[in-house]
């Protein structure tokens, strides 16, 4: 017998397709003419993409249809002449849906054993049959068809062994590690069968050679209308199973250890099959938890079992049954299978669970059920296989049978336990609690599965929403702070921006780029002193999110092309500082002080017995944060303790840092320098200041410099959007919006955190300032580029730190709950409720009290076509860059955003804009503008350009630094022209 194998490049495992007694390897990867080649050397094997020793047969579809059986054998014979020897076995690579540490120990041990198994083994008797199941069936059905095949093989005679081939099951893939190794035998010319009618080696299930159903016992025990298996079926099936249905020695050893550990010799096996059995076994779906529990207790009393081993494909039903039994005093044990996160779907049909993993769980449940004292089950193939695997004397029954068959000796309740009728004690398990038995996989093709997992995490408290991205490791921080050690040493590097066929860069940027390429000069920067040691220490504690001030100083220091030694030749004098780091430390110190004062007040109140004595002052209450829409007067009455227009920054540390650190320490350190005075009195020289926050936060410091300084900042807040044409904004229709104000400060309209957003003195940025994107932890990936699997129309999740976010919550109140309710409804009912094409109209607006893990937010962003980006702590938020990195088109809701590097990026090509006044219309805008084919086309056009923006705003690439250099050069030229 000769085995030819192949390995398709890019696909794991070895696939065998059988012709008669010869497993024939067919490679459909290339549509080439019929060719046969023997791989003899390792170098040739590498070149062919296969392991040394395999004979490769490349056949295209048309050739396969035209090739008869004799031609196939002739090709095999010619290839076998130069076969160098037996193939090299390849271990199975198993990537489970959950980390090993989160699995039950026994299950983890089995899966780890499988991950190192080898499916092929040389040397096996020549008279060996191998069965392959090509049917889209669960593993239990495949095993029953295998037993039917073995039964025919025994009847035909002449075969010593029948093996189950698990290398290519349609619903599982390669699961051969579960079974004994397949034979690999070198062939001689006489080994091929003649045309005289030798019995075929492999029977194809679709050939209808098996008779009725192609399954052992003609599907008794599987189809309810046919009844359970008979005693004769059990006797014949056990003889076949003991001789042919074997697991690999390592797998069987793991499962026997699990059986002993769980004490199954004293357990009643309980198997409840619920999914995809509506036609085969209707009673499976009509059974209630109470009915099953009553039957279980009846069998426990009859068999004398002391516990129950539970197995099911329905996580919620299993959890409720387990709770009910244990509440009545019956101990239960389970294997802990990875079930489908999609309610009502069979696990073997769920592609999100690895094939080998779900096959291992099915085999584990089946084998462990066979090791129990007795079995009671619904109608299913797993129950039948478990019965046939069991020893003689094993009793089995079905829940729907009025009288139990083949019962063991009767017995009373287990010794030492007090079991009551489960009907007396109700036990209802919350639908989210059932998911404890079904942890969420890291990735699933189903958005419903992801939402169900997120809902479970939220209900169980296993998530915590964080508006900021996760804190990086130290080495990641180091990378972020060294962005541009080699920034733009050559002008030729700038040509990469014009390499795109459709370009997101504005005409203004292209003019600046080509002007520079024709012989322009770089901006010349003089660095006034270095950052002091205090700043160096603070750099380590800031993290990547607030690293821009340190990054900018490092970029200048490491770029000799822009750094000059003579201030007289400088266009800019850079003033280094670490205001953000000092501010963060002051905030922490201020909070600790307030906490200490609060504790002292509580102690004094407790000592006084809640009755202040005469002459003592009443404790001063903590100042509370005023509402986000509070007026200026209200804030002044409350002491103006917070700057509500910039992330609710505490005013005391802001003012203290502005007046002491910036105005006294920083400014007083720079003023005595002659270089400072030289630039101060030159009209063509500007001071260069990097600051996370804008001019409106450090008011005295910014007012001192005025337009003598250029701020490089994240504070993108200006009237820029109000100056854009109306056709740039999405809306329901021109007629409905006529007469509406698009700006102003009228009360009742949404003004981000508060009205102070619109009354800024000084402004956040001047026209000469440069707004940079925030530093984020995400980067563009291959998944960002994909478009097909985005079945969420619009998505938003964030904290309620602005007026527009509050309005979003109010407009979409209840919509998320309705979407989550669909998850619990049957698929047909959910589809009917949503309407036609419902899957791609899903809108997910998470309220602020729904806590999302950052990785869950990321997963939803990858599945979304539109990501809503309202104003947050400030109009320019890190979320804008994060959604771009996920390939999700931003829908920006703002009246005051100045996007990063807005003069160089044509933002209308990559984002949609909407005014805050239109938030109430957003549900209808999404439905009418974006849900249809034309809207999808609009979104797709913008998404195709997002990669260019993502590259430009990636601080680990050259984009931000290059555009910043061009912006400084442009301003340098304008300063000189205005001189």
mmCIF file of C-alpha atoms in Angstrom, residues 261-463:
data_model
loop_
_atom_site.group_PDB
_atom_site.id
_atom_site.type_symbol
_atom_site.label_atom_id
_atom_site.label_comp_id
_atom_site.label_asym_id
_atom_site.label_seq_id
_atom_site.Cartn_x
_atom_site.Cartn_y
_atom_site.Cartn_z
ATOM 1 C CA UNK A 261 -10.104 12.134 39.023
ATOM 2 C CA UNK A 262 -13.815 12.893 38.536
ATOM 3 C CA UNK A 263 -14.908 9.633 40.165
ATOM 4 C CA UNK A 264 -17.035 8.557 37.215
ATOM 5 C CA UNK A 265 -17.250 4.917 38.290
ATOM 6 C CA UNK A 266 -19.893 6.102 40.790
ATOM 7 C CA UNK A 267 -21.487 8.708 38.498
ATOM 8 C CA UNK A 268 -24.588 8.756 36.360
ATOM 9 C CA UNK A 269 -23.822 10.052 32.884
ATOM 10 C CA UNK A 270 -26.279 12.735 31.724
ATOM 11 C CA UNK A 271 -26.157 13.949 28.122
ATOM 12 C CA UNK A 272 -28.555 16.606 26.800
ATOM 13 C CA UNK A 273 -28.309 17.508 23.108
ATOM 14 C CA UNK A 274 -30.220 20.688 22.308
ATOM 15 C CA UNK A 275 -28.890 22.313 19.129
ATOM 16 C CA UNK A 276 -29.803 21.559 15.471
ATOM 17 C CA UNK A 277 -31.966 18.537 16.446
ATOM 18 C CA UNK A 278 -35.397 19.983 15.760
ATOM 19 C CA UNK A 279 -36.193 17.484 12.965
ATOM 20 C CA UNK A 280 -34.238 14.459 14.153
ATOM 21 C CA UNK A 281 -35.365 14.603 17.783
ATOM 22 C CA UNK A 282 -38.050 17.221 18.571
ATOM 23 C CA UNK A 283 -38.283 16.182 22.227
ATOM 24 C CA UNK A 284 -34.694 17.340 22.779
ATOM 25 C CA UNK A 285 -35.855 20.935 22.488
ATOM 26 C CA UNK A 286 -39.110 20.549 24.447
ATOM 27 C CA UNK A 287 -37.495 19.147 27.594
ATOM 28 C CA UNK A 288 -37.361 21.536 30.556
ATOM 29 C CA UNK A 289 -34.745 21.668 33.273
ATOM 30 C CA UNK A 290 -37.273 20.409 35.793
ATOM 31 C CA UNK A 291 -38.196 17.379 33.653
ATOM 32 C CA UNK A 292 -34.571 16.456 33.087
ATOM 33 C CA UNK A 293 -33.729 16.861 36.792
ATOM 34 C CA UNK A 294 -36.648 14.627 37.809
ATOM 35 C CA UNK A 295 -35.486 11.885 35.420
ATOM 36 C CA UNK A 296 -31.927 12.207 36.656
ATOM 37 C CA UNK A 297 -32.982 11.703 40.289
ATOM 38 C CA UNK A 298 -35.071 8.705 39.283
ATOM 39 C CA UNK A 299 -32.052 7.099 37.611
ATOM 40 C CA UNK A 300 -29.786 7.998 40.520
ATOM 41 C CA UNK A 301 -32.076 6.143 42.914
ATOM 42 C CA UNK A 302 -32.265 3.153 40.573
ATOM 43 C CA UNK A 303 -28.542 2.855 39.860
ATOM 44 C CA UNK A 304 -27.127 3.935 43.220
ATOM 45 C CA UNK A 305 -24.974 6.646 41.655
ATOM 46 C CA UNK A 306 -23.439 9.154 44.051
ATOM 47 C CA UNK A 307 -22.968 12.002 41.557
ATOM 48 C CA UNK A 308 -23.816 13.064 38.018
ATOM 49 C CA UNK A 309 -21.497 13.745 35.100
ATOM 50 C CA UNK A 310 -23.173 16.376 32.913
ATOM 51 C CA UNK A 311 -22.556 16.980 29.208
ATOM 52 C CA UNK A 312 -24.518 19.265 26.893
ATOM 53 C CA UNK A 313 -24.154 21.553 23.893
ATOM 54 C CA UNK A 314 -26.317 24.260 25.517
ATOM 55 C CA UNK A 315 -24.376 26.316 28.084
ATOM 56 C CA UNK A 316 -27.395 27.970 29.659
ATOM 57 C CA UNK A 317 -29.371 24.730 29.986
ATOM 58 C CA UNK A 318 -26.310 23.003 31.454
ATOM 59 C CA UNK A 319 -25.791 25.750 34.044
ATOM 60 C CA UNK A 320 -29.432 25.706 35.152
ATOM 61 C CA UNK A 321 -29.497 21.905 35.342
ATOM 62 C CA UNK A 322 -26.312 21.827 37.378
ATOM 63 C CA UNK A 323 -27.620 24.464 39.755
ATOM 64 C CA UNK A 324 -30.904 22.611 40.196
ATOM 65 C CA UNK A 325 -29.254 19.258 40.915
ATOM 66 C CA UNK A 326 -26.712 20.647 43.348
ATOM 67 C CA UNK A 327 -29.370 22.694 45.139
ATOM 68 C CA UNK A 328 -31.200 19.412 45.747
ATOM 69 C CA UNK A 329 -28.066 17.741 47.122
ATOM 70 C CA UNK A 330 -26.643 15.850 44.140
ATOM 71 C CA UNK A 331 -22.964 16.585 43.388
ATOM 72 C CA UNK A 332 -22.183 17.193 39.723
ATOM 73 C CA UNK A 333 -19.018 17.244 37.600
ATOM 74 C CA UNK A 334 -18.387 18.479 34.041
ATOM 75 C CA UNK A 335 -15.540 18.308 31.535
ATOM 76 C CA UNK A 336 -15.685 22.026 30.701
ATOM 77 C CA UNK A 337 -16.052 21.933 26.917
ATOM 78 C CA UNK A 338 -15.614 25.075 24.827
ATOM 79 C CA UNK A 339 -19.169 25.544 23.558
ATOM 80 C CA UNK A 340 -20.333 27.929 20.881
ATOM 81 C CA UNK A 341 -20.945 31.489 22.032
ATOM 82 C CA UNK A 342 -23.883 31.636 19.604
ATOM 83 C CA UNK A 343 -26.983 30.544 21.460
ATOM 84 C CA UNK A 344 -28.781 27.737 19.650
ATOM 85 C CA UNK A 345 -25.877 26.820 17.373
ATOM 86 C CA UNK A 346 -24.098 23.477 17.470
ATOM 87 C CA UNK A 347 -20.444 23.789 18.383
ATOM 88 C CA UNK A 348 -19.294 21.703 15.398
ATOM 89 C CA UNK A 349 -20.848 24.322 13.087
ATOM 90 C CA UNK A 350 -19.116 27.259 14.808
ATOM 91 C CA UNK A 351 -16.002 28.166 12.830
ATOM 92 C CA UNK A 352 -14.681 30.408 15.615
ATOM 93 C CA UNK A 353 -13.776 27.359 17.730
ATOM 94 C CA UNK A 354 -10.683 25.520 16.427
ATOM 95 C CA UNK A 355 -11.619 22.190 14.809
ATOM 96 C CA UNK A 356 -9.255 20.006 16.823
ATOM 97 C CA UNK A 357 -10.358 21.657 20.055
ATOM 98 C CA UNK A 358 -14.082 21.088 19.530
ATOM 99 C CA UNK A 359 -13.407 17.532 18.318
ATOM 100 C CA UNK A 360 -11.338 16.849 21.445
ATOM 101 C CA UNK A 361 -14.174 18.128 23.648
ATOM 102 C CA UNK A 362 -16.725 15.946 21.836
ATOM 103 C CA UNK A 363 -14.532 12.865 22.184
ATOM 104 C CA UNK A 364 -13.841 13.679 25.848
ATOM 105 C CA UNK A 365 -17.544 13.989 26.690
ATOM 106 C CA UNK A 366 -18.287 10.804 24.746
ATOM 107 C CA UNK A 367 -15.519 8.754 26.377
ATOM 108 C CA UNK A 368 -16.225 10.028 29.898
ATOM 109 C CA UNK A 369 -19.937 9.243 29.515
ATOM 110 C CA UNK A 370 -18.952 5.692 28.626
ATOM 111 C CA UNK A 371 -16.964 5.412 31.858
ATOM 112 C CA UNK A 372 -19.959 6.264 34.039
ATOM 113 C CA UNK A 373 -22.103 3.769 35.928
ATOM 114 C CA UNK A 374 -25.073 4.327 33.601
ATOM 115 C CA UNK A 375 -26.326 6.821 31.039
ATOM 116 C CA UNK A 376 -29.506 8.791 30.522
ATOM 117 C CA UNK A 377 -29.622 10.986 27.453
ATOM 118 C CA UNK A 378 -31.543 12.650 24.685
ATOM 119 C CA UNK A 379 -31.395 11.222 21.172
ATOM 120 C CA UNK A 380 -27.953 11.884 19.676
ATOM 121 C CA UNK A 381 -25.023 10.165 18.015
ATOM 122 C CA UNK A 382 -22.680 11.035 20.915
ATOM 123 C CA UNK A 383 -24.931 9.126 23.322
ATOM 124 C CA UNK A 384 -24.982 6.112 21.000
ATOM 125 C CA UNK A 385 -21.182 6.069 20.619
ATOM 126 C CA UNK A 386 -20.782 6.412 24.398
ATOM 127 C CA UNK A 387 -23.064 3.410 24.886
ATOM 128 C CA UNK A 388 -21.114 1.322 22.377
ATOM 129 C CA UNK A 389 -17.798 2.340 23.946
ATOM 130 C CA UNK A 390 -18.923 1.227 27.406
ATOM 131 C CA UNK A 391 -18.290 -2.165 28.967
ATOM 132 C CA UNK A 392 -20.813 -4.963 28.981
ATOM 133 C CA UNK A 393 -23.534 -4.459 31.593
ATOM 134 C CA UNK A 394 -23.642 -0.699 31.045
ATOM 135 C CA UNK A 395 -27.245 0.540 31.197
ATOM 136 C CA UNK A 396 -28.640 3.308 29.030
ATOM 137 C CA UNK A 397 -31.970 5.076 28.585
ATOM 138 C CA UNK A 398 -33.608 8.138 27.027
ATOM 139 C CA UNK A 399 -35.491 10.955 28.732
ATOM 140 C CA UNK A 400 -38.595 10.518 26.585
ATOM 141 C CA UNK A 401 -39.058 6.795 27.186
ATOM 142 C CA UNK A 402 -41.878 5.992 29.636
ATOM 143 C CA UNK A 403 -39.962 2.999 30.931
ATOM 144 C CA UNK A 404 -36.211 2.861 31.336
ATOM 145 C CA UNK A 405 -34.488 -0.027 29.529
ATOM 146 C CA UNK A 406 -31.585 -2.168 30.662
ATOM 147 C CA UNK A 407 -31.648 -0.748 34.184
ATOM 148 C CA UNK A 408 -28.981 -1.603 36.691
ATOM 149 C CA UNK A 409 -29.712 -2.754 40.241
ATOM 150 C CA UNK A 410 -32.021 -0.482 42.188
ATOM 151 C CA UNK A 411 -30.698 1.665 45.011
ATOM 152 C CA UNK A 412 -31.717 4.444 47.314
ATOM 153 C CA UNK A 413 -30.175 7.870 47.612
ATOM 154 C CA UNK A 414 -26.383 7.904 47.865
ATOM 155 C CA UNK A 415 -25.034 7.342 51.343
ATOM 156 C CA UNK A 416 -24.245 10.490 53.212
ATOM 157 C CA UNK A 417 -26.302 12.803 51.000
ATOM 158 C CA UNK A 418 -29.726 14.299 51.460
ATOM 159 C CA UNK A 419 -31.378 14.732 48.086
ATOM 160 C CA UNK A 420 -34.755 16.340 47.686
ATOM 161 C CA UNK A 421 -37.098 16.470 44.740
ATOM 162 C CA UNK A 422 -35.666 19.173 42.452
ATOM 163 C CA UNK A 423 -39.160 20.348 41.602
ATOM 164 C CA UNK A 424 -39.535 21.514 45.191
ATOM 165 C CA UNK A 425 -36.536 23.827 45.055
ATOM 166 C CA UNK A 426 -36.509 26.200 42.124
ATOM 167 C CA UNK A 427 -33.139 27.219 40.733
ATOM 168 C CA UNK A 428 -33.108 29.876 38.047
ATOM 169 C CA UNK A 429 -29.766 30.764 36.524
ATOM 170 C CA UNK A 430 -29.344 34.199 35.005
ATOM 171 C CA UNK A 431 -28.669 34.045 31.284
ATOM 172 C CA UNK A 432 -25.291 35.744 31.816
ATOM 173 C CA UNK A 433 -24.356 33.389 34.617
ATOM 174 C CA UNK A 434 -24.597 30.457 32.209
ATOM 175 C CA UNK A 435 -21.800 31.962 30.168
ATOM 176 C CA UNK A 436 -19.380 31.140 32.986
ATOM 177 C CA UNK A 437 -19.227 27.696 31.387
ATOM 178 C CA UNK A 438 -18.627 29.271 27.982
ATOM 179 C CA UNK A 439 -15.828 31.865 28.208
ATOM 180 C CA UNK A 440 -15.452 34.148 25.244
ATOM 181 C CA UNK A 441 -12.964 33.235 22.516
ATOM 182 C CA UNK A 442 -10.318 35.827 21.650
ATOM 183 C CA UNK A 443 -11.674 36.132 18.144
ATOM 184 C CA UNK A 444 -14.896 35.119 16.475
ATOM 185 C CA UNK A 445 -16.254 35.643 12.994
ATOM 186 C CA UNK A 446 -19.625 36.498 14.513
ATOM 187 C CA UNK A 447 -20.267 39.995 15.822
ATOM 188 C CA UNK A 448 -23.178 38.602 17.836
ATOM 189 C CA UNK A 449 -20.730 36.307 19.620
ATOM 190 C CA UNK A 450 -18.458 39.243 20.414
ATOM 191 C CA UNK A 451 -21.372 41.273 21.768
ATOM 192 C CA UNK A 452 -22.549 38.343 23.866
ATOM 193 C CA UNK A 453 -19.065 38.054 25.351
ATOM 194 C CA UNK A 454 -18.895 41.789 26.057
ATOM 195 C CA UNK A 455 -22.315 41.635 27.709
ATOM 196 C CA UNK A 456 -21.148 38.744 29.883
ATOM 197 C CA UNK A 457 -18.027 40.660 30.933
ATOM 198 C CA UNK A 458 -20.099 43.709 31.785
ATOM 199 C CA UNK A 459 -22.599 41.721 33.863
ATOM 200 C CA UNK A 460 -19.911 39.814 35.741
ATOM 201 C CA UNK A 461 -17.814 42.909 36.388
ATOM 202 C CA UNK A 462 -14.800 41.556 34.538
ATOM 203 C CA UNK A 463 -14.185 44.736 32.567
#
